[in-house]
């Protein structure tokens, strides 16, 4: 892989444009756009750090009671920093929100002079993002009061009251037609379905069978929505967008604690559930019953591909180049962390469930084995349905994030907070001409850089690597072909 030099960033606010031609960065109160082929700066804006009118009135009243002028000055400067960024779906517009100032700035890539501004009211602002149409901005207020949907085409807004969560509990259908939002009215969980093509007109509004909704997940087909209870009860409900309850699922005989992770199969035929009990339940969409159950396996039989990160490889390579994982033979025994049940939200259970592009592989991470990544193999519709554990990747440090390639079915990238990234793929052409697995450790050629998170480019050809206050990009090296 080729790596770019290091660039500054604030709060991990770095994003590829939908076409992967540009990369957007926020540095405190400045927006920077670079080309991904040369990484030359194309546009830069310094956003206005002034408060919204409502925030200005509240701030003046609060500020009059403050005693320390110096501490206020430093606090005010940080409050003007950008907290959220985003591209519109066609890469024409850019969103930059200053949540503590109650302001959303709108910029246009091809017109540096054009700008727009959304000022929140007394309800405040906690999050802002683009809707799929690229012309509507969702603004979530503080305290769960409402969601404001601002159209930059008409300059008007639609308001929806009492969303349960600003960071989860809502979704757009894949085609962007419907917006589904979990709401709480009169202390009861409800679901609202809104038509995004008709100025978010209410289509359906119905109560949910949950007593304390944790979140929801809309199926890729848009026909079903899964809603599940809070951490004290392991129960998931499947409904249609018309409000019809299709099924409810609770593991028997011992349901254990609540659900931690939920993931729909890309085709919508399976629903994977992971809780605090180190088990993954796979439900099928025909009967909504258990089609398979996976448990945390610490004794790995010989037929499982086990790859281990080489010891002290970073010191050996001095953080440059790449090195293959060690392929382990025979039965392997993994050690687990002891769970401290006296602490709230103890480190146990399923930390991540994620399907690959076509649903042939399921990635699972367990908190009790933080250094391992499990890959389960799912057969195609033409094969006998016997899903099984295929591969386990072992690392010297706990895995922080693991991301599937958005374009290629068998490409995975992960990081462990070290000066490196890790790549796994089953698309390597072996000497026999068949696809084989490879697992590689790749050093980041930069001093004092720790990869704390990573994201794929939309075209699957590059990665953004995020450190504490810097970032760089990694791109595949194009192979020369003779003509």
GROMACS .gro file of C-alpha atoms in nm:
model
  483
    1UNK     CA    1   0.000   0.000   0.000
    2UNK     CA    2   0.101   0.361  -0.059
    3UNK     CA    3   0.056   0.607   0.229
    4UNK     CA    4   0.007   0.980   0.217
    5UNK     CA    5   0.175   1.219   0.457
    6UNK     CA    6   0.005   1.310   0.783
    7UNK     CA    7  -0.259   1.585   0.793
    8UNK     CA    8  -0.428   1.757   1.084
    9UNK     CA    9  -0.783   1.678   1.188
   10UNK     CA   10  -1.011   1.746   1.483
   11UNK     CA   11  -1.242   1.493   1.652
   12UNK     CA   12  -1.186   1.236   1.373
   13UNK     CA   13  -1.388   1.450   1.131
   14UNK     CA   14  -1.259   1.313   0.799
   15UNK     CA   15  -1.482   1.189   0.516
   16UNK     CA   16  -1.444   1.073   0.156
   17UNK     CA   17  -1.689   1.222  -0.093
   18UNK     CA   18  -1.944   0.971  -0.233
   19UNK     CA   19  -1.746   0.944  -0.556
   20UNK     CA   20  -1.413   0.916  -0.367
   21UNK     CA   21  -1.269   1.210  -0.567
   22UNK     CA   22  -1.237   1.442  -0.264
   23UNK     CA   23  -1.170   1.412   0.105
   24UNK     CA   24  -1.324   1.648   0.360
   25UNK     CA   25  -1.152   1.745   0.684
   26UNK     CA   26  -1.242   1.964   0.980
   27UNK     CA   27  -0.960   2.133   1.173
   28UNK     CA   28  -1.112   2.320   1.467
   29UNK     CA   29  -1.327   2.586   1.293
   30UNK     CA   30  -1.192   2.535   0.942
   31UNK     CA   31  -1.317   2.312   0.660
   32UNK     CA   32  -1.062   2.174   0.412
   33UNK     CA   33  -1.132   1.982   0.090
   34UNK     CA   34  -0.852   1.793  -0.087
   35UNK     CA   35  -0.837   1.596  -0.411
   36UNK     CA   36  -0.769   1.228  -0.351
   37UNK     CA   37  -0.541   1.191  -0.652
   38UNK     CA   38  -0.292   1.462  -0.552
   39UNK     CA   39  -0.408   1.561  -0.200
   40UNK     CA   40  -0.378   1.924  -0.300
   41UNK     CA   41  -0.621   2.159  -0.125
   42UNK     CA   42  -0.916   2.243  -0.349
   43UNK     CA   43  -1.131   2.447  -0.112
   44UNK     CA   44  -1.102   2.583   0.238
   45UNK     CA   45  -1.352   2.774   0.451
   46UNK     CA   46  -1.335   2.936   0.792
   47UNK     CA   47  -1.681   2.891   0.943
   48UNK     CA   48  -1.851   3.166   1.138
   49UNK     CA   49  -1.824   3.092   1.508
   50UNK     CA   50  -2.106   3.323   1.617
   51UNK     CA   51  -2.391   3.183   1.822
   52UNK     CA   52  -2.742   3.129   1.695
   53UNK     CA   53  -2.981   3.404   1.819
   54UNK     CA   54  -3.138   3.173   2.076
   55UNK     CA   55  -2.801   3.052   2.201
   56UNK     CA   56  -2.670   3.409   2.212
   57UNK     CA   57  -2.955   3.513   2.444
   58UNK     CA   58  -2.897   3.214   2.671
   59UNK     CA   59  -2.519   3.259   2.664
   60UNK     CA   60  -2.540   3.627   2.759
   61UNK     CA   61  -2.756   3.545   3.058
   62UNK     CA   62  -2.527   3.263   3.169
   63UNK     CA   63  -2.206   3.451   3.101
   64UNK     CA   64  -2.308   3.736   3.329
   65UNK     CA   65  -2.288   3.495   3.620
   66UNK     CA   66  -1.937   3.372   3.536
   67UNK     CA   67  -1.646   3.502   3.742
   68UNK     CA   68  -1.340   3.392   3.546
   69UNK     CA   69  -1.297   3.581   3.218
   70UNK     CA   70  -0.986   3.379   3.114
   71UNK     CA   71  -1.152   3.040   3.147
   72UNK     CA   72  -1.453   3.167   2.950
   73UNK     CA   73  -1.231   3.276   2.662
   74UNK     CA   74  -1.069   2.935   2.619
   75UNK     CA   75  -1.403   2.760   2.657
   76UNK     CA   76  -1.567   2.984   2.401
   77UNK     CA   77  -1.295   2.912   2.148
   78UNK     CA   78  -1.345   2.535   2.175
   79UNK     CA   79  -1.723   2.577   2.156
   80UNK     CA   80  -1.688   2.725   1.807
   81UNK     CA   81  -1.515   2.415   1.673
   82UNK     CA   82  -1.692   2.197   1.419
   83UNK     CA   83  -1.855   1.885   1.564
   84UNK     CA   84  -2.019   1.722   1.258
   85UNK     CA   85  -1.940   1.716   0.886
   86UNK     CA   86  -2.091   1.545   0.585
   87UNK     CA   87  -2.123   1.532   0.206
   88UNK     CA   88  -2.448   1.546   0.014
   89UNK     CA   89  -2.512   1.237  -0.198
   90UNK     CA   90  -2.395   1.413  -0.518
   91UNK     CA   91  -2.087   1.575  -0.355
   92UNK     CA   92  -2.224   1.923  -0.437
   93UNK     CA   93  -2.289   2.044  -0.083
   94UNK     CA   94  -2.102   2.017   0.245
   95UNK     CA   95  -2.243   2.025   0.597
   96UNK     CA   96  -2.044   2.159   0.893
   97UNK     CA   97  -2.223   2.179   1.227
   98UNK     CA   98  -2.113   2.353   1.548
   99UNK     CA   99  -2.342   2.181   1.797
  100UNK     CA  100  -2.238   2.388   2.097
  101UNK     CA  101  -2.315   2.704   1.901
  102UNK     CA  102  -2.646   2.569   1.770
  103UNK     CA  103  -2.546   2.637   1.408
  104UNK     CA  104  -2.524   2.426   1.090
  105UNK     CA  105  -2.319   2.576   0.805
  106UNK     CA  106  -2.387   2.475   0.445
  107UNK     CA  107  -2.120   2.512   0.179
  108UNK     CA  108  -2.104   2.444  -0.194
  109UNK     CA  109  -1.801   2.274  -0.344
  110UNK     CA  110  -1.815   2.443  -0.686
  111UNK     CA  111  -1.901   2.789  -0.553
  112UNK     CA  112  -1.676   2.910  -0.272
  113UNK     CA  113  -1.887   3.221  -0.217
  114UNK     CA  114  -2.219   3.036  -0.170
  115UNK     CA  115  -2.315   2.949   0.185
  116UNK     CA  116  -2.618   2.872   0.395
  117UNK     CA  117  -2.684   2.864   0.766
  118UNK     CA  118  -2.934   2.688   0.991
  119UNK     CA  119  -2.981   2.834   1.340
  120UNK     CA  120  -3.135   2.613   1.603
  121UNK     CA  121  -3.380   2.754   1.852
  122UNK     CA  122  -3.386   2.730   2.228
  123UNK     CA  123  -3.418   2.351   2.196
  124UNK     CA  124  -3.049   2.334   2.103
  125UNK     CA  125  -2.857   2.115   1.861
  126UNK     CA  126  -2.687   1.786   1.932
  127UNK     CA  127  -2.638   1.634   1.585
  128UNK     CA  128  -2.679   1.719   1.216
  129UNK     CA  129  -2.654   1.501   0.905
  130UNK     CA  130  -2.769   1.479   0.543
  131UNK     CA  131  -3.077   1.289   0.432
  132UNK     CA  132  -3.028   1.049   0.135
  133UNK     CA  133  -3.168   1.305  -0.113
  134UNK     CA  134  -2.871   1.538  -0.046
  135UNK     CA  135  -3.101   1.841  -0.016
  136UNK     CA  136  -3.243   1.789   0.334
  137UNK     CA  137  -3.056   1.834   0.662
  138UNK     CA  138  -3.163   1.646   0.976
  139UNK     CA  139  -3.105   1.844   1.296
  140UNK     CA  140  -3.158   1.664   1.627
  141UNK     CA  141  -3.229   1.890   1.922
  142UNK     CA  142  -3.111   1.843   2.276
  143UNK     CA  143  -3.319   1.661   2.539
  144UNK     CA  144  -3.504   1.457   2.272
  145UNK     CA  145  -3.745   1.740   2.195
  146UNK     CA  146  -3.765   1.716   1.817
  147UNK     CA  147  -3.605   1.649   1.481
  148UNK     CA  148  -3.597   1.938   1.233
  149UNK     CA  149  -3.577   1.845   0.864
  150UNK     CA  150  -3.458   2.147   0.669
  151UNK     CA  151  -3.491   2.157   0.291
  152UNK     CA  152  -3.220   2.371   0.128
  153UNK     CA  153  -3.426   2.374  -0.193
  154UNK     CA  154  -3.733   2.540  -0.042
  155UNK     CA  155  -3.585   2.690   0.276
  156UNK     CA  156  -3.862   2.534   0.485
  157UNK     CA  157  -3.852   2.288   0.771
  158UNK     CA  158  -4.061   1.996   0.894
  159UNK     CA  159  -4.062   1.921   1.266
  160UNK     CA  160  -4.112   1.581   1.428
  161UNK     CA  161  -4.150   1.574   1.804
  162UNK     CA  162  -3.999   1.351   2.071
  163UNK     CA  163  -3.741   1.124   1.906
  164UNK     CA  164  -3.610   0.873   2.158
  165UNK     CA  165  -3.243   0.893   2.053
  166UNK     CA  166  -3.035   1.132   1.842
  167UNK     CA  167  -2.770   0.874   1.747
  168UNK     CA  168  -2.981   0.563   1.686
  169UNK     CA  169  -3.344   0.461   1.663
  170UNK     CA  170  -3.401   0.597   1.312
  171UNK     CA  171  -3.333   0.486   0.956
  172UNK     CA  172  -3.406   0.560   0.592
  173UNK     CA  173  -3.523   0.289   0.358
  174UNK     CA  174  -3.256   0.187   0.105
  175UNK     CA  175  -3.423   0.383  -0.175
  176UNK     CA  176  -3.459   0.691   0.051
  177UNK     CA  177  -3.838   0.694   0.016
  178UNK     CA  178  -3.935   0.647   0.380
  179UNK     CA  179  -3.791   0.779   0.706
  180UNK     CA  180  -3.853   0.561   1.011
  181UNK     CA  181  -3.820   0.719   1.356
  182UNK     CA  182  -3.860   0.578   1.706
  183UNK     CA  183  -4.056   0.824   1.920
  184UNK     CA  184  -4.185   0.838   2.273
  185UNK     CA  185  -4.532   0.981   2.333
  186UNK     CA  186  -4.699   0.976   2.673
  187UNK     CA  187  -4.424   0.748   2.807
  188UNK     CA  188  -4.490   0.486   2.536
  189UNK     CA  189  -4.261   0.373   2.255
  190UNK     CA  190  -4.405   0.446   1.911
  191UNK     CA  191  -4.281   0.431   1.552
  192UNK     CA  192  -4.340   0.699   1.292
  193UNK     CA  193  -4.308   0.634   0.917
  194UNK     CA  194  -4.267   0.947   0.704
  195UNK     CA  195  -4.267   0.994   0.327
  196UNK     CA  196  -3.941   1.171   0.239
  197UNK     CA  197  -4.067   1.258  -0.111
  198UNK     CA  198  -4.372   1.440   0.029
  199UNK     CA  199  -4.200   1.683   0.267
  200UNK     CA  200  -4.188   1.412   0.534
  201UNK     CA  201  -4.561   1.371   0.553
  202UNK     CA  202  -4.672   1.122   0.819
  203UNK     CA  203  -4.771   0.790   0.661
  204UNK     CA  204  -4.800   0.559   0.962
  205UNK     CA  205  -4.780   0.604   1.337
  206UNK     CA  206  -4.825   0.303   1.564
  207UNK     CA  207  -4.728   0.185   1.915
  208UNK     CA  208  -4.439  -0.057   1.962
  209UNK     CA  209  -4.451  -0.371   2.176
  210UNK     CA  210  -4.135  -0.263   2.362
  211UNK     CA  211  -4.137  -0.133   2.718
  212UNK     CA  212  -3.800   0.045   2.686
  213UNK     CA  213  -3.676   0.058   2.327
  214UNK     CA  214  -3.300   0.016   2.280
  215UNK     CA  215  -3.289   0.076   1.904
  216UNK     CA  216  -3.421  -0.040   1.567
  217UNK     CA  217  -3.284  -0.184   1.242
  218UNK     CA  218  -3.458  -0.159   0.905
  219UNK     CA  219  -3.414  -0.456   0.673
  220UNK     CA  220  -3.226  -0.400   0.343
  221UNK     CA  221  -3.545  -0.479   0.152
  222UNK     CA  222  -3.738  -0.218   0.352
  223UNK     CA  223  -4.018  -0.464   0.430
  224UNK     CA  224  -3.939  -0.531   0.796
  225UNK     CA  225  -3.811  -0.345   1.096
  226UNK     CA  226  -3.655  -0.507   1.403
  227UNK     CA  227  -3.696  -0.334   1.740
  228UNK     CA  228  -3.549  -0.463   2.063
  229UNK     CA  229  -3.566  -0.403   2.435
  230UNK     CA  230  -3.312  -0.242   2.667
  231UNK     CA  231  -3.018  -0.419   2.833
  232UNK     CA  232  -3.224  -0.600   3.097
  233UNK     CA  233  -3.444  -0.807   2.863
  234UNK     CA  234  -3.337  -1.020   2.565
  235UNK     CA  235  -3.628  -0.972   2.327
  236UNK     CA  236  -3.657  -0.858   1.965
  237UNK     CA  237  -3.979  -0.784   1.775
  238UNK     CA  238  -4.022  -0.798   1.397
  239UNK     CA  239  -4.283  -0.566   1.242
  240UNK     CA  240  -4.384  -0.444   0.899
  241UNK     CA  241  -4.386  -0.072   0.813
  242UNK     CA  242  -4.765  -0.082   0.841
  243UNK     CA  243  -4.739  -0.175   1.208
  244UNK     CA  244  -4.822  -0.544   1.180
  245UNK     CA  245  -4.635  -0.749   1.441
  246UNK     CA  246  -4.492  -1.059   1.273
  247UNK     CA  247  -4.296  -1.224   1.551
  248UNK     CA  248  -4.109  -1.185   1.879
  249UNK     CA  249  -3.798  -1.377   1.975
  250UNK     CA  250  -3.648  -1.459   2.314
  251UNK     CA  251  -3.386  -1.732   2.361
  252UNK     CA  252  -3.501  -2.030   2.565
  253UNK     CA  253  -3.462  -2.157   2.824
  254UNK     CA  254  -3.214  -1.898   2.954
  255UNK     CA  255  -3.259  -1.561   2.780
  256UNK     CA  256  -2.975  -1.392   2.969
  257UNK     CA  257  -2.928  -1.017   2.953
  258UNK     CA  258  -3.028  -0.786   2.671
  259UNK     CA  259  -2.923  -0.749   2.308
  260UNK     CA  260  -2.600  -0.567   2.223
  261UNK     CA  261  -2.566  -0.600   1.845
  262UNK     CA  262  -2.810  -0.656   1.558
  263UNK     CA  263  -2.728  -0.694   1.188
  264UNK     CA  264  -2.948  -0.778   0.888
  265UNK     CA  265  -2.812  -1.003   0.615
  266UNK     CA  266  -2.760  -0.795   0.294
  267UNK     CA  267  -3.046  -0.984   0.129
  268UNK     CA  268  -3.272  -0.955   0.434
  269UNK     CA  269  -3.315  -1.333   0.470
  270UNK     CA  270  -3.134  -1.352   0.807
  271UNK     CA  271  -3.117  -1.141   1.121
  272UNK     CA  272  -2.813  -1.182   1.347
  273UNK     CA  273  -2.849  -1.106   1.719
  274UNK     CA  274  -2.571  -1.081   1.976
  275UNK     CA  275  -2.613  -1.026   2.348
  276UNK     CA  276  -2.412  -1.021   2.669
  277UNK     CA  277  -2.402  -1.402   2.684
  278UNK     CA  278  -2.136  -1.471   2.416
  279UNK     CA  279  -2.394  -1.618   2.178
  280UNK     CA  280  -2.509  -1.518   1.830
  281UNK     CA  281  -2.859  -1.617   1.722
  282UNK     CA  282  -2.934  -1.626   1.348
  283UNK     CA  283  -3.306  -1.587   1.269
  284UNK     CA  284  -3.450  -1.670   0.927
  285UNK     CA  285  -3.709  -1.443   0.766
  286UNK     CA  286  -3.955  -1.725   0.687
  287UNK     CA  287  -4.040  -1.840   1.038
  288UNK     CA  288  -3.842  -1.587   1.246
  289UNK     CA  289  -3.705  -1.880   1.443
  290UNK     CA  290  -3.346  -1.980   1.512
  291UNK     CA  291  -3.167  -2.108   1.203
  292UNK     CA  292  -2.827  -2.128   1.373
  293UNK     CA  293  -2.657  -2.043   1.702
  294UNK     CA  294  -2.288  -1.955   1.737
  295UNK     CA  295  -2.110  -1.950   2.072
  296UNK     CA  296  -1.777  -1.806   2.178
  297UNK     CA  297  -1.525  -2.077   2.095
  298UNK     CA  298  -1.191  -2.071   2.277
  299UNK     CA  299  -1.084  -2.418   2.163
  300UNK     CA  300  -1.019  -2.386   1.791
  301UNK     CA  301  -1.011  -2.718   1.604
  302UNK     CA  302  -0.754  -2.790   1.329
  303UNK     CA  303  -1.000  -2.727   1.043
  304UNK     CA  304  -1.033  -2.358   1.144
  305UNK     CA  305  -0.786  -2.119   0.979
  306UNK     CA  306  -0.600  -1.948   1.264
  307UNK     CA  307  -0.375  -1.651   1.184
  308UNK     CA  308  -0.160  -1.484   1.450
  309UNK     CA  309   0.016  -1.150   1.435
  310UNK     CA  310   0.395  -1.206   1.445
  311UNK     CA  311   0.560  -1.107   1.770
  312UNK     CA  312   0.745  -0.770   1.768
  313UNK     CA  313   0.711  -0.736   1.392
  314UNK     CA  314   0.683  -0.357   1.418
  315UNK     CA  315   1.025  -0.336   1.582
  316UNK     CA  316   1.173  -0.571   1.323
  317UNK     CA  317   1.039  -0.380   1.021
  318UNK     CA  318   1.070  -0.039   1.192
  319UNK     CA  319   0.708   0.030   1.102
  320UNK     CA  320   0.766   0.002   0.727
  321UNK     CA  321   0.655  -0.254   0.471
  322UNK     CA  322   0.430  -0.549   0.542
  323UNK     CA  323   0.456  -0.894   0.692
  324UNK     CA  324   0.229  -1.197   0.671
  325UNK     CA  325   0.052  -1.335   0.978
  326UNK     CA  326   0.179  -1.665   1.117
  327UNK     CA  327  -0.044  -1.955   1.014
  328UNK     CA  328  -0.099  -2.179   1.319
  329UNK     CA  329  -0.142  -2.553   1.287
  330UNK     CA  330  -0.337  -2.792   1.505
  331UNK     CA  331  -0.579  -2.719   1.788
  332UNK     CA  332  -0.543  -2.375   1.949
  333UNK     CA  333  -0.660  -2.268   2.296
  334UNK     CA  334  -0.748  -1.901   2.354
  335UNK     CA  335  -0.751  -1.728   2.691
  336UNK     CA  336  -1.046  -1.511   2.795
  337UNK     CA  337  -1.085  -1.210   3.018
  338UNK     CA  338  -1.263  -1.251   3.348
  339UNK     CA  339  -1.583  -1.048   3.362
  340UNK     CA  340  -1.632  -0.812   3.656
  341UNK     CA  341  -2.007  -0.840   3.715
  342UNK     CA  342  -1.994  -0.577   3.992
  343UNK     CA  343  -1.945  -0.299   3.735
  344UNK     CA  344  -2.222  -0.165   3.510
  345UNK     CA  345  -2.202  -0.279   3.149
  346UNK     CA  346  -1.924  -0.532   3.215
  347UNK     CA  347  -1.687  -0.629   2.933
  348UNK     CA  348  -1.863  -0.939   2.806
  349UNK     CA  349  -2.072  -1.056   2.518
  350UNK     CA  350  -2.077  -0.968   2.149
  351UNK     CA  351  -1.908  -0.636   2.073
  352UNK     CA  352  -1.963  -0.638   1.694
  353UNK     CA  353  -2.159  -0.827   1.429
  354UNK     CA  354  -2.107  -0.734   1.066
  355UNK     CA  355  -2.184  -0.908   0.734
  356UNK     CA  356  -1.962  -0.874   0.431
  357UNK     CA  357  -2.089  -0.732   0.101
  358UNK     CA  358  -2.279  -1.041  -0.017
  359UNK     CA  359  -2.349  -1.201   0.320
  360UNK     CA  360  -2.117  -1.499   0.270
  361UNK     CA  361  -1.913  -1.410   0.580
  362UNK     CA  362  -2.014  -1.289   0.925
  363UNK     CA  363  -1.759  -1.100   1.135
  364UNK     CA  364  -1.793  -1.128   1.513
  365UNK     CA  365  -1.590  -0.970   1.794
  366UNK     CA  366  -1.630  -1.076   2.158
  367UNK     CA  367  -1.537  -0.855   2.451
  368UNK     CA  368  -1.409  -1.156   2.645
  369UNK     CA  369  -1.153  -1.223   2.369
  370UNK     CA  370  -1.071  -0.865   2.262
  371UNK     CA  371  -0.763  -0.959   2.056
  372UNK     CA  372  -0.950  -1.196   1.825
  373UNK     CA  373  -1.171  -1.155   1.517
  374UNK     CA  374  -1.399  -1.447   1.425
  375UNK     CA  375  -1.517  -1.504   1.067
  376UNK     CA  376  -1.810  -1.740   1.014
  377UNK     CA  377  -1.875  -1.890   0.671
  378UNK     CA  378  -2.232  -1.884   0.538
  379UNK     CA  379  -2.321  -2.111   0.241
  380UNK     CA  380  -2.491  -1.976  -0.069
  381UNK     CA  381  -2.855  -2.054  -0.150
  382UNK     CA  382  -2.741  -2.342  -0.375
  383UNK     CA  383  -2.545  -2.510  -0.094
  384UNK     CA  384  -2.660  -2.699   0.212
  385UNK     CA  385  -2.718  -2.459   0.500
  386UNK     CA  386  -2.441  -2.543   0.746
  387UNK     CA  387  -2.276  -2.220   0.863
  388UNK     CA  388  -1.950  -2.273   1.049
  389UNK     CA  389  -1.647  -2.099   1.193
  390UNK     CA  390  -1.394  -2.049   0.914
  391UNK     CA  391  -1.117  -1.815   1.031
  392UNK     CA  392  -0.985  -1.653   1.349
  393UNK     CA  393  -0.740  -1.361   1.345
  394UNK     CA  394  -0.531  -1.316   1.661
  395UNK     CA  395  -0.348  -0.996   1.756
  396UNK     CA  396  -0.112  -0.878   2.027
  397UNK     CA  397  -0.340  -0.585   2.119
  398UNK     CA  398  -0.720  -0.556   2.148
  399UNK     CA  399  -0.894  -0.489   1.818
  400UNK     CA  400  -1.055  -0.145   1.814
  401UNK     CA  401  -1.237  -0.148   1.479
  402UNK     CA  402  -1.286  -0.393   1.193
  403UNK     CA  403  -1.442  -0.282   0.861
  404UNK     CA  404  -1.549  -0.480   0.555
  405UNK     CA  405  -1.463  -0.343   0.212
  406UNK     CA  406  -1.782  -0.181   0.068
  407UNK     CA  407  -1.713  -0.309  -0.286
  408UNK     CA  408  -1.520  -0.636  -0.255
  409UNK     CA  409  -1.678  -0.935  -0.085
  410UNK     CA  410  -1.363  -1.077   0.070
  411UNK     CA  411  -1.157  -0.785   0.197
  412UNK     CA  412  -1.132  -0.678   0.560
  413UNK     CA  413  -0.930  -0.405   0.736
  414UNK     CA  414  -0.883  -0.360   1.109
  415UNK     CA  415  -0.675  -0.164   1.360
  416UNK     CA  416  -0.551  -0.214   1.715
  417UNK     CA  417  -0.435   0.134   1.816
  418UNK     CA  418  -0.077   0.071   1.700
  419UNK     CA  419   0.139   0.212   1.421
  420UNK     CA  420  -0.011  -0.035   1.176
  421UNK     CA  421  -0.320  -0.170   1.004
  422UNK     CA  422  -0.417  -0.529   0.934
  423UNK     CA  423  -0.565  -0.670   0.612
  424UNK     CA  424  -0.738  -1.004   0.555
  425UNK     CA  425  -0.861  -1.127   0.217
  426UNK     CA  426  -0.978  -1.452   0.058
  427UNK     CA  427  -0.943  -1.322  -0.297
  428UNK     CA  428  -0.573  -1.398  -0.344
  429UNK     CA  429  -0.504  -1.613  -0.650
  430UNK     CA  430  -0.286  -1.907  -0.546
  431UNK     CA  431  -0.057  -2.117  -0.762
  432UNK     CA  432  -0.342  -2.356  -0.834
  433UNK     CA  433  -0.557  -2.071  -0.965
  434UNK     CA  434  -0.803  -2.094  -0.676
  435UNK     CA  435  -0.872  -1.817  -0.429
  436UNK     CA  436  -0.681  -1.841  -0.103
  437UNK     CA  437  -0.672  -1.655   0.226
  438UNK     CA  438  -0.402  -1.405   0.311
  439UNK     CA  439  -0.353  -1.201   0.627
  440UNK     CA  440  -0.099  -0.921   0.642
  441UNK     CA  441   0.033  -0.670   0.894
  442UNK     CA  442   0.110  -0.335   0.731
  443UNK     CA  443   0.318  -0.072   0.908
  444UNK     CA  444   0.228   0.296   0.878
  445UNK     CA  445   0.549   0.482   0.781
  446UNK     CA  446   0.500   0.770   1.023
  447UNK     CA  447   0.645   0.847   1.363
  448UNK     CA  448   0.421   0.878   1.667
  449UNK     CA  449   0.108   0.777   1.478
  450UNK     CA  450  -0.137   0.527   1.624
  451UNK     CA  451  -0.428   0.403   1.411
  452UNK     CA  452  -0.731   0.444   1.637
  453UNK     CA  453  -0.994   0.405   1.366
  454UNK     CA  454  -1.020   0.349   0.992
  455UNK     CA  455  -1.275   0.383   0.711
  456UNK     CA  456  -1.287   0.254   0.355
  457UNK     CA  457  -1.327   0.485   0.059
  458UNK     CA  458  -1.663   0.435  -0.120
  459UNK     CA  459  -1.486   0.270  -0.415
  460UNK     CA  460  -1.305   0.028  -0.184
  461UNK     CA  461  -0.961   0.127  -0.314
  462UNK     CA  462  -0.835   0.326  -0.017
  463UNK     CA  463  -0.856   0.378   0.356
  464UNK     CA  464  -0.861   0.672   0.594
  465UNK     CA  465  -0.649   0.604   0.901
  466UNK     CA  466  -0.733   0.818   1.202
  467UNK     CA  467  -0.498   0.900   1.486
  468UNK     CA  468  -0.547   1.127   1.786
  469UNK     CA  469  -0.529   1.457   1.598
  470UNK     CA  470  -0.388   1.351   1.260
  471UNK     CA  471  -0.488   1.129   0.970
  472UNK     CA  472  -0.342   0.977   0.658
  473UNK     CA  473  -0.475   0.771   0.369
  474UNK     CA  474  -0.360   0.435   0.237
  475UNK     CA  475  -0.420   0.328  -0.123
  476UNK     CA  476  -0.362   0.004  -0.305
  477UNK     CA  477  -0.061   0.005  -0.534
  478UNK     CA  478  -0.174  -0.032  -0.895
  479UNK     CA  479   0.000  -0.317  -1.071
  480UNK     CA  480   0.154  -0.245  -1.409
  481UNK     CA  481   0.022  -0.468  -1.687
  482UNK     CA  482   0.191  -0.529  -2.017
  483UNK     CA  483  -0.009  -0.455  -2.327
   0.00000   0.00000   0.00000
